[in-house]
Amino acid sequence: MILQIPLIEQITPRAGQMFNLAMLILSGVLVYLSYYLAKQGRTWTIRPMEALDAIQEGIGRAAEMGRPVLMFPGIGNLQNVQTIAGLTMLGEIVERGARVNVPVNTIPSATEIVTASEAIVRDAYNRAGKPELYEIGKYVKWFGTDQFVYAVGGAGHILVEKPAMIVFLGYFLADVLVTGEAGSRVGALQIGGTADQSALSLMAMCCDYIVMGEEIYAVTAAITEDKYQIATIASQDWFKSLLIVFLVAGVILTAAGLKSLINFMWW
Amino acid sequence: MSTMDSISRFVRTRITRIVIVITLLSAVAGYFFSSPEINNLNAELNLWNMNIITFTLFIGLITIYFSYSKSVSQRSTNWPFRLYALVLIIVWIVMGLYSGLYSDMYQTAFLSTKITLHIAILGQLIFFYLSAMYRTFRVKTLRTGILVIFALAMVVLNSPITLSNWSAADQISYWLLNNPGMGGARAVVLASGVGGVVLALRILMGLEKGALRATGG
Amino acid sequence: MISPDPWVWLSAILTMCSFSLLYGDNKFFRFAEHTFTAVVIGHNVVMGVFTLKDRFYPLYAGQKLLLIIPLVLGIMVIFMIWRKYAWLAAIPMAIMIGVSQGITVRALINTDVMGNVKAVISEGASIFVGNPADGVGTLIRVAFTITAVFYFLFTFTFKSTTSRPLEYFRTFGKYVLLIFIGIYVGNQSMQNSMLATSAINRLVRNWLGFG
Amino acid sequence: MKIPELQARHVWAIVLIGYLIPAFIPLGMSPVISSATQTVYDTIQALPPNSIVMCGGGGVFAFDLESSAGLIAALKQMSKLNVKVVFYPMWIETMQFSKYCVDSARVDEKYGGPWKYGRDYVILPYIPGNEVGLVSFLNDVKKTVSTDYAGTPISQLPIMDSLNNYKDISLWICAQWDGVTILRYVTGEYGIKVMWFAQSSAYSAFGPYMQVYPGKIYITNGALGGAQYEKLNGIKGLGHAALDSNVVFTLMFIGFLVLGNLTMLYGNKKVEK
């Protein structure tokens, strides 16, 4: 039977991973601490980011021009955290667009993201108070699960619909050049964000604003304007500060030949 | 009706939270601690997950059917192509199910259509790359200056002309890739790893606004 | 000599249709685009059907009755399309998110976060040992990593006179990231260039029979 | 003097002409061997006869073509050394890619080469489940796969008799995109040497792992590394063709860079966005 309660003596910790587990638990504690402080009324501000303002402006521009907005959550699946950040961004953009009657289309690649996007778009229309505008297959376009087919479909879509703004946020690879170039051909404002190194360098070439690496999580938290979500970004900073201390101290110690002092990291 | 509403609310707010907590923690625990029971539970959950994901294919098909058939019935832009695509999808499915995935016929058809088109679109990347480069690599600020100098250095160092005339070029390009380049790349991986961990923890604690809405129906 | 093979001709025509995107939006590109979409979707379905058949065979053969649960959950996911019953899909969605994120978070903390931290720390040992060019390289790599991580601090502000130097540190981190992007843009161009060569060579060699 | 802004379409016309030239008239560029590529060559050369080399990973056919230059040359090299190769496709298109590379290398006896299917090389079917599939394969080959890609039972394939688990594998070659999965498990958990004919974008993205497992991972950089590998084996393939067009590319890169900056300095301000 699979659902037996595990016997304690049969559990063996994985060698060399216990320090990692400790760090994972520590980050959980920090996230909870920031949530707790936010509940007590503590607030944080995320440093200004050009891309965030650009997204908000872009929706206004789309409303003026009477053109739609397009959002790409990337080629990842639900296992990819970057895609999850992209889905959060999708919900926010759709909701903001719905308020000012700007249709926001999205082109996902993996089928589970198609499913999640449909749910998120419907929910965003409900929150904007316009549930009647939502229809299945109207805003979520699927062109097949493959790295480039969605990009070719996306390029074709861009050339017909001429969106005023295109947001790329999630996990991308070289496919971003195909859609990015089509977007710049129709004169769209383009905002690109990813944590993948190869796509990041290509985004730097075809987007007006780029969101580099971890900034994608900060941007999505900032756009929700949710105090708890912003608070967890602060906990992320605490964790990174700790890592920086580890890095600096660790490098100095190993360079001085005292690596044995930090052997606990390899437990 | 109201009973169904309350069931629906209960499922969306409570059940989904419990399910997420159990599945997420068991996947984490199953990696750090191994015991036959946890391993079995995880293997089973992974299998369920893979099977559910396969079913999401039907959602994709439904969205494409709705959007294409609407396009055809309303005679919108490019509708003849949408009709052609719908027909080709059906033909392909029948052919695939009849001949099997590993048959020679399927291989040849796949190579001459999908792979060919894939190669063709990849072949266009250099065009997009060069025109994007022409547009954006203009040294207006220090930022673009740095970008341009390093990109140019790599292109020149990797060029066969440079390599055959200057023996140090090869070492310099590897040095640039492995040292200054790797420093930034590693920082991106490290920092976005932290962001990803915190995002997953937000999902665990029910604080993430976006993705959890997918369970809100 | 021009190839007599009809499949090679089909490939050649599709390649040229696809390349016509460079000219602009046109019917030939649309033909290629819709062929691409249809073939990939058809392929996804064929794959999906065979996968489902394999995965649920033990249930059908009565070897593993527990598989009834994922089957039911899978069918529940399809209820997503009916507004009234969409809540049924919430449970399989929760399983997908939970399992996927659980698998991801453990890999992220191990390789991306702690794996990298440990690798950087281990490299400290090779800064002052061996070839000076490598030592300097390692020092740069380590220093760049740390400053670039510093750039990713979002909620800290360094306005006071004592913490001002840290702000310069952060700015330096931004330039480190730009250097990295520049180097990678340059190196990656080799790949894009090669991909164009392979597409054009297919036309020139396989179809037209040159070379 | 005013320099007008070029439209993307004009840029593309120039690029197309640029790339057609070396396709019709090969420039005959020859690469200089990098030490990284030489190390890869020597490592394969040092393999004892009859050792089993796994070759596989996950990727899409079209994208992996950049790696095919190196892999095809390596297959040729291994066919002379009497080394056995088993292809392990982690993604569906990897299987087709493996088949394409073996055919292009002309190593099979049907093309007059020394290799016979089943005795010298085997192509396994697509093995689903990425990491999960890989780990179970490394632990017990026979439990994970029962047939080859064409459906022949592995009991009828002589190589598979001596391949039972990870201990029988001397080297793992990856010519696909998803090399990190291979590195994490094959090298990270089982300590097998990995050789990666990486695409240039893969080189930049995954290079950090070379430092994590020093001495276990060998990577060649993109089409350039592929061309060098071809030269080491005395053949001229896609890698050499890529070198020729890389010359054209370098000239165009510098040309457009200069032109773009001159346009900014002396351009017609009204046209600028």
PDB file of C-alpha atoms in Angstrom, chain D residues 111-249:
ATOM      1  CA  TYR D 111      27.034   2.671 -46.738  1.00  0.00           C
ATOM      2  CA  GLY D 112      30.296   0.713 -46.789  1.00  0.00           C
ATOM      3  CA  GLY D 113      31.255   1.595 -43.198  1.00  0.00           C
ATOM      4  CA  PRO D 114      32.572  -0.792 -40.548  1.00  0.00           C
ATOM      5  CA  TRP D 115      29.516  -0.752 -38.263  1.00  0.00           C
ATOM      6  CA  LYS D 116      26.722  -3.292 -38.101  1.00  0.00           C
ATOM      7  CA  TYR D 117      23.466  -2.458 -36.334  1.00  0.00           C
ATOM      8  CA  GLY D 118      23.081  -4.406 -33.099  1.00  0.00           C
ATOM      9  CA  ARG D 119      26.739  -5.426 -32.967  1.00  0.00           C
ATOM     10  CA  ASP D 120      28.361  -1.977 -33.002  1.00  0.00           C
ATOM     11  CA  TYR D 121      25.552   0.455 -32.367  1.00  0.00           C
ATOM     12  CA  VAL D 122      21.957   0.505 -31.164  1.00  0.00           C
ATOM     13  CA  ILE D 123      19.319   3.210 -31.186  1.00  0.00           C
ATOM     14  CA  LEU D 124      16.937   2.929 -28.252  1.00  0.00           C
ATOM     15  CA  PRO D 125      13.370   4.246 -28.505  1.00  0.00           C
ATOM     16  CA  TYR D 126      12.256   7.528 -26.984  1.00  0.00           C
ATOM     17  CA  ILE D 127      12.443   7.037 -23.205  1.00  0.00           C
ATOM     18  CA  PRO D 128       9.915   9.247 -21.393  1.00  0.00           C
ATOM     19  CA  GLY D 129      10.201  10.750 -17.948  1.00  0.00           C
ATOM     20  CA  ASN D 130      13.445  12.751 -18.378  1.00  0.00           C
ATOM     21  CA  GLU D 131      15.276  12.571 -15.018  1.00  0.00           C
ATOM     22  CA  VAL D 132      13.172   9.702 -13.697  1.00  0.00           C
ATOM     23  CA  GLY D 133      13.767   7.638 -16.814  1.00  0.00           C
ATOM     24  CA  LEU D 134      17.469   8.420 -16.830  1.00  0.00           C
ATOM     25  CA  VAL D 135      18.040   7.419 -13.215  1.00  0.00           C
ATOM     26  CA  SER D 136      16.196   4.156 -13.641  1.00  0.00           C
ATOM     27  CA  PHE D 137      18.154   3.428 -16.839  1.00  0.00           C
ATOM     28  CA  LEU D 138      21.473   3.984 -15.068  1.00  0.00           C
ATOM     29  CA  ASN D 139      20.438   1.640 -12.275  1.00  0.00           C
ATOM     30  CA  ASP D 140      18.999  -1.128 -14.364  1.00  0.00           C
ATOM     31  CA  VAL D 141      19.069  -0.976 -18.136  1.00  0.00           C
ATOM     32  CA  LYS D 142      17.038  -4.111 -18.742  1.00  0.00           C
ATOM     33  CA  LYS D 143      14.160  -2.981 -16.541  1.00  0.00           C
ATOM     34  CA  THR D 144      13.911   0.382 -18.274  1.00  0.00           C
ATOM     35  CA  VAL D 145      14.080  -0.606 -21.919  1.00  0.00           C
ATOM     36  CA  SER D 146      12.884  -3.797 -23.529  1.00  0.00           C
ATOM     37  CA  THR D 147      13.162  -3.023 -27.248  1.00  0.00           C
ATOM     38  CA  ASP D 148      15.092  -0.796 -29.612  1.00  0.00           C
ATOM     39  CA  TYR D 149      13.446   1.985 -31.650  1.00  0.00           C
ATOM     40  CA  ALA D 150      12.195  -0.428 -34.301  1.00  0.00           C
ATOM     41  CA  GLY D 151      10.682  -2.800 -31.754  1.00  0.00           C
ATOM     42  CA  THR D 152      13.404  -5.488 -31.827  1.00  0.00           C
ATOM     43  CA  PRO D 153      13.752  -7.052 -28.337  1.00  0.00           C
ATOM     44  CA  ILE D 154      17.085  -6.074 -26.787  1.00  0.00           C
ATOM     45  CA  SER D 155      17.887  -9.725 -26.143  1.00  0.00           C
ATOM     46  CA  GLN D 156      18.529 -10.018 -29.877  1.00  0.00           C
ATOM     47  CA  LEU D 157      21.042  -7.138 -29.870  1.00  0.00           C
ATOM     48  CA  PRO D 158      24.561  -8.325 -28.898  1.00  0.00           C
ATOM     49  CA  ILE D 159      25.754  -4.981 -27.424  1.00  0.00           C
ATOM     50  CA  MET D 160      22.972  -4.960 -24.872  1.00  0.00           C
ATOM     51  CA  ASP D 161      24.273  -8.198 -23.308  1.00  0.00           C
ATOM     52  CA  SER D 162      27.226  -6.323 -21.858  1.00  0.00           C
ATOM     53  CA  LEU D 163      25.260  -3.206 -20.858  1.00  0.00           C
ATOM     54  CA  ASN D 164      23.519  -3.769 -17.549  1.00  0.00           C
ATOM     55  CA  ASN D 165      23.948  -0.598 -15.517  1.00  0.00           C
ATOM     56  CA  TYR D 166      26.025   2.562 -15.150  1.00  0.00           C
ATOM     57  CA  LYS D 167      29.189   0.561 -14.353  1.00  0.00           C
ATOM     58  CA  ASP D 168      29.360  -0.634 -17.946  1.00  0.00           C
ATOM     59  CA  ILE D 169      29.381   2.862 -19.424  1.00  0.00           C
ATOM     60  CA  SER D 170      32.797   4.380 -20.205  1.00  0.00           C
ATOM     61  CA  LEU D 171      31.648   7.749 -21.503  1.00  0.00           C
ATOM     62  CA  TRP D 172      28.464   9.676 -22.136  1.00  0.00           C
ATOM     63  CA  ILE D 173      28.301  11.919 -25.185  1.00  0.00           C
ATOM     64  CA  CYS D 174      25.617  14.565 -25.315  1.00  0.00           C
ATOM     65  CA  ALA D 175      24.953  16.374 -28.567  1.00  0.00           C
ATOM     66  CA  GLN D 176      21.632  17.792 -27.485  1.00  0.00           C
ATOM     67  CA  TRP D 177      20.248  20.770 -25.724  1.00  0.00           C
ATOM     68  CA  ASP D 178      19.293  19.276 -22.367  1.00  0.00           C
ATOM     69  CA  GLY D 179      22.814  18.499 -21.242  1.00  0.00           C
ATOM     70  CA  VAL D 180      22.273  19.776 -17.726  1.00  0.00           C
ATOM     71  CA  THR D 181      19.987  16.873 -16.874  1.00  0.00           C
ATOM     72  CA  ILE D 182      22.732  14.539 -18.096  1.00  0.00           C
ATOM     73  CA  LEU D 183      25.396  16.352 -16.072  1.00  0.00           C
ATOM     74  CA  ARG D 184      23.358  16.421 -12.879  1.00  0.00           C
ATOM     75  CA  TYR D 185      22.672  12.703 -12.860  1.00  0.00           C
ATOM     76  CA  VAL D 186      25.239  10.944 -15.062  1.00  0.00           C
ATOM     77  CA  THR D 187      28.201  12.908 -13.706  1.00  0.00           C
ATOM     78  CA  GLY D 188      26.805  14.310 -10.484  1.00  0.00           C
ATOM     79  CA  GLU D 189      25.373  11.093  -9.098  1.00  0.00           C
ATOM     80  CA  TYR D 190      27.216   8.332 -10.970  1.00  0.00           C
ATOM     81  CA  GLY D 191      30.550   9.970 -11.784  1.00  0.00           C
ATOM     82  CA  ILE D 192      30.588   9.087 -15.499  1.00  0.00           C
ATOM     83  CA  LYS D 193      32.593  11.372 -17.776  1.00  0.00           C
ATOM     84  CA  VAL D 194      30.430  13.523 -20.015  1.00  0.00           C
ATOM     85  CA  MET D 195      31.406  14.967 -23.346  1.00  0.00           C
ATOM     86  CA  TRP D 196      29.248  17.679 -24.721  1.00  0.00           C
ATOM     87  CA  PHE D 197      29.204  18.919 -28.307  1.00  0.00           C
ATOM     88  CA  ALA D 198      27.400  22.016 -27.096  1.00  0.00           C
ATOM     89  CA  GLN D 199      25.591  24.578 -29.166  1.00  0.00           C
ATOM     90  CA  SER D 200      27.220  27.958 -28.637  1.00  0.00           C
ATOM     91  CA  SER D 201      24.254  29.176 -26.606  1.00  0.00           C
ATOM     92  CA  ALA D 202      24.394  26.016 -24.509  1.00  0.00           C
ATOM     93  CA  TYR D 203      28.092  26.563 -23.925  1.00  0.00           C
ATOM     94  CA  SER D 204      27.463  29.950 -22.451  1.00  0.00           C
ATOM     95  CA  ALA D 205      24.485  28.908 -20.399  1.00  0.00           C
ATOM     96  CA  PHE D 206      25.817  25.717 -18.877  1.00  0.00           C
ATOM     97  CA  GLY D 207      29.547  26.270 -18.752  1.00  0.00           C
ATOM     98  CA  PRO D 208      29.438  26.848 -14.956  1.00  0.00           C
ATOM     99  CA  TYR D 209      29.016  23.105 -14.448  1.00  0.00           C
ATOM    100  CA  MET D 210      32.530  22.566 -15.772  1.00  0.00           C
ATOM    101  CA  GLN D 211      33.744  24.163 -12.572  1.00  0.00           C
ATOM    102  CA  VAL D 212      31.336  22.226 -10.408  1.00  0.00           C
ATOM    103  CA  TYR D 213      32.676  18.850 -11.662  1.00  0.00           C
ATOM    104  CA  PRO D 214      36.263  19.566 -12.745  1.00  0.00           C
ATOM    105  CA  GLY D 215      37.941  16.940 -14.920  1.00  0.00           C
ATOM    106  CA  LYS D 216      34.702  15.118 -15.641  1.00  0.00           C
ATOM    107  CA  ILE D 217      33.130  17.366 -18.244  1.00  0.00           C
ATOM    108  CA  TYR D 218      34.441  18.201 -21.707  1.00  0.00           C
ATOM    109  CA  ILE D 219      32.683  20.797 -23.815  1.00  0.00           C
ATOM    110  CA  THR D 220      33.288  22.022 -27.350  1.00  0.00           C
ATOM    111  CA  ASN D 221      31.971  25.436 -28.282  1.00  0.00           C
ATOM    112  CA  GLY D 222      29.329  25.523 -31.001  1.00  0.00           C
ATOM    113  CA  ALA D 223      29.820  25.204 -34.737  1.00  0.00           C
ATOM    114  CA  LEU D 224      33.404  26.371 -34.355  1.00  0.00           C
ATOM    115  CA  GLY D 225      34.206  23.423 -32.090  1.00  0.00           C
ATOM    116  CA  GLY D 226      32.353  21.190 -34.562  1.00  0.00           C
ATOM    117  CA  ALA D 227      34.505  22.415 -37.441  1.00  0.00           C
ATOM    118  CA  GLN D 228      37.651  21.795 -35.406  1.00  0.00           C
ATOM    119  CA  TYR D 229      36.470  18.296 -34.642  1.00  0.00           C
ATOM    120  CA  GLU D 230      35.784  17.670 -38.307  1.00  0.00           C
ATOM    121  CA  LYS D 231      39.294  18.823 -39.131  1.00  0.00           C
ATOM    122  CA  LEU D 232      40.792  16.461 -36.531  1.00  0.00           C
ATOM    123  CA  ASN D 233      39.009  13.602 -38.276  1.00  0.00           C
ATOM    124  CA  GLY D 234      39.800  14.835 -41.751  1.00  0.00           C
ATOM    125  CA  ILE D 235      36.254  15.442 -42.966  1.00  0.00           C
ATOM    126  CA  LYS D 236      34.478  18.530 -44.255  1.00  0.00           C
ATOM    127  CA  GLY D 237      30.856  18.901 -43.245  1.00  0.00           C
ATOM    128  CA  LEU D 238      28.414  21.343 -41.806  1.00  0.00           C
ATOM    129  CA  GLY D 239      31.033  22.745 -39.438  1.00  0.00           C
ATOM    130  CA  HIS D 240      33.250  23.817 -42.317  1.00  0.00           C
ATOM    131  CA  ALA D 241      30.270  25.303 -44.172  1.00  0.00           C
ATOM    132  CA  ALA D 242      29.402  27.229 -41.013  1.00  0.00           C
ATOM    133  CA  LEU D 243      32.956  28.573 -40.839  1.00  0.00           C
ATOM    134  CA  ASP D 244      32.684  29.951 -44.358  1.00  0.00           C
ATOM    135  CA  SER D 245      29.466  31.773 -43.607  1.00  0.00           C
ATOM    136  CA  ASN D 246      30.855  32.933 -40.277  1.00  0.00           C
ATOM    137  CA  VAL D 247      33.411  34.955 -42.218  1.00  0.00           C
ATOM    138  CA  VAL D 248      30.564  36.636 -44.117  1.00  0.00           C
ATOM    139  CA  PHE D 249      28.696  37.101 -40.866  1.00  0.00           C
TER     140      PHE D 249
END
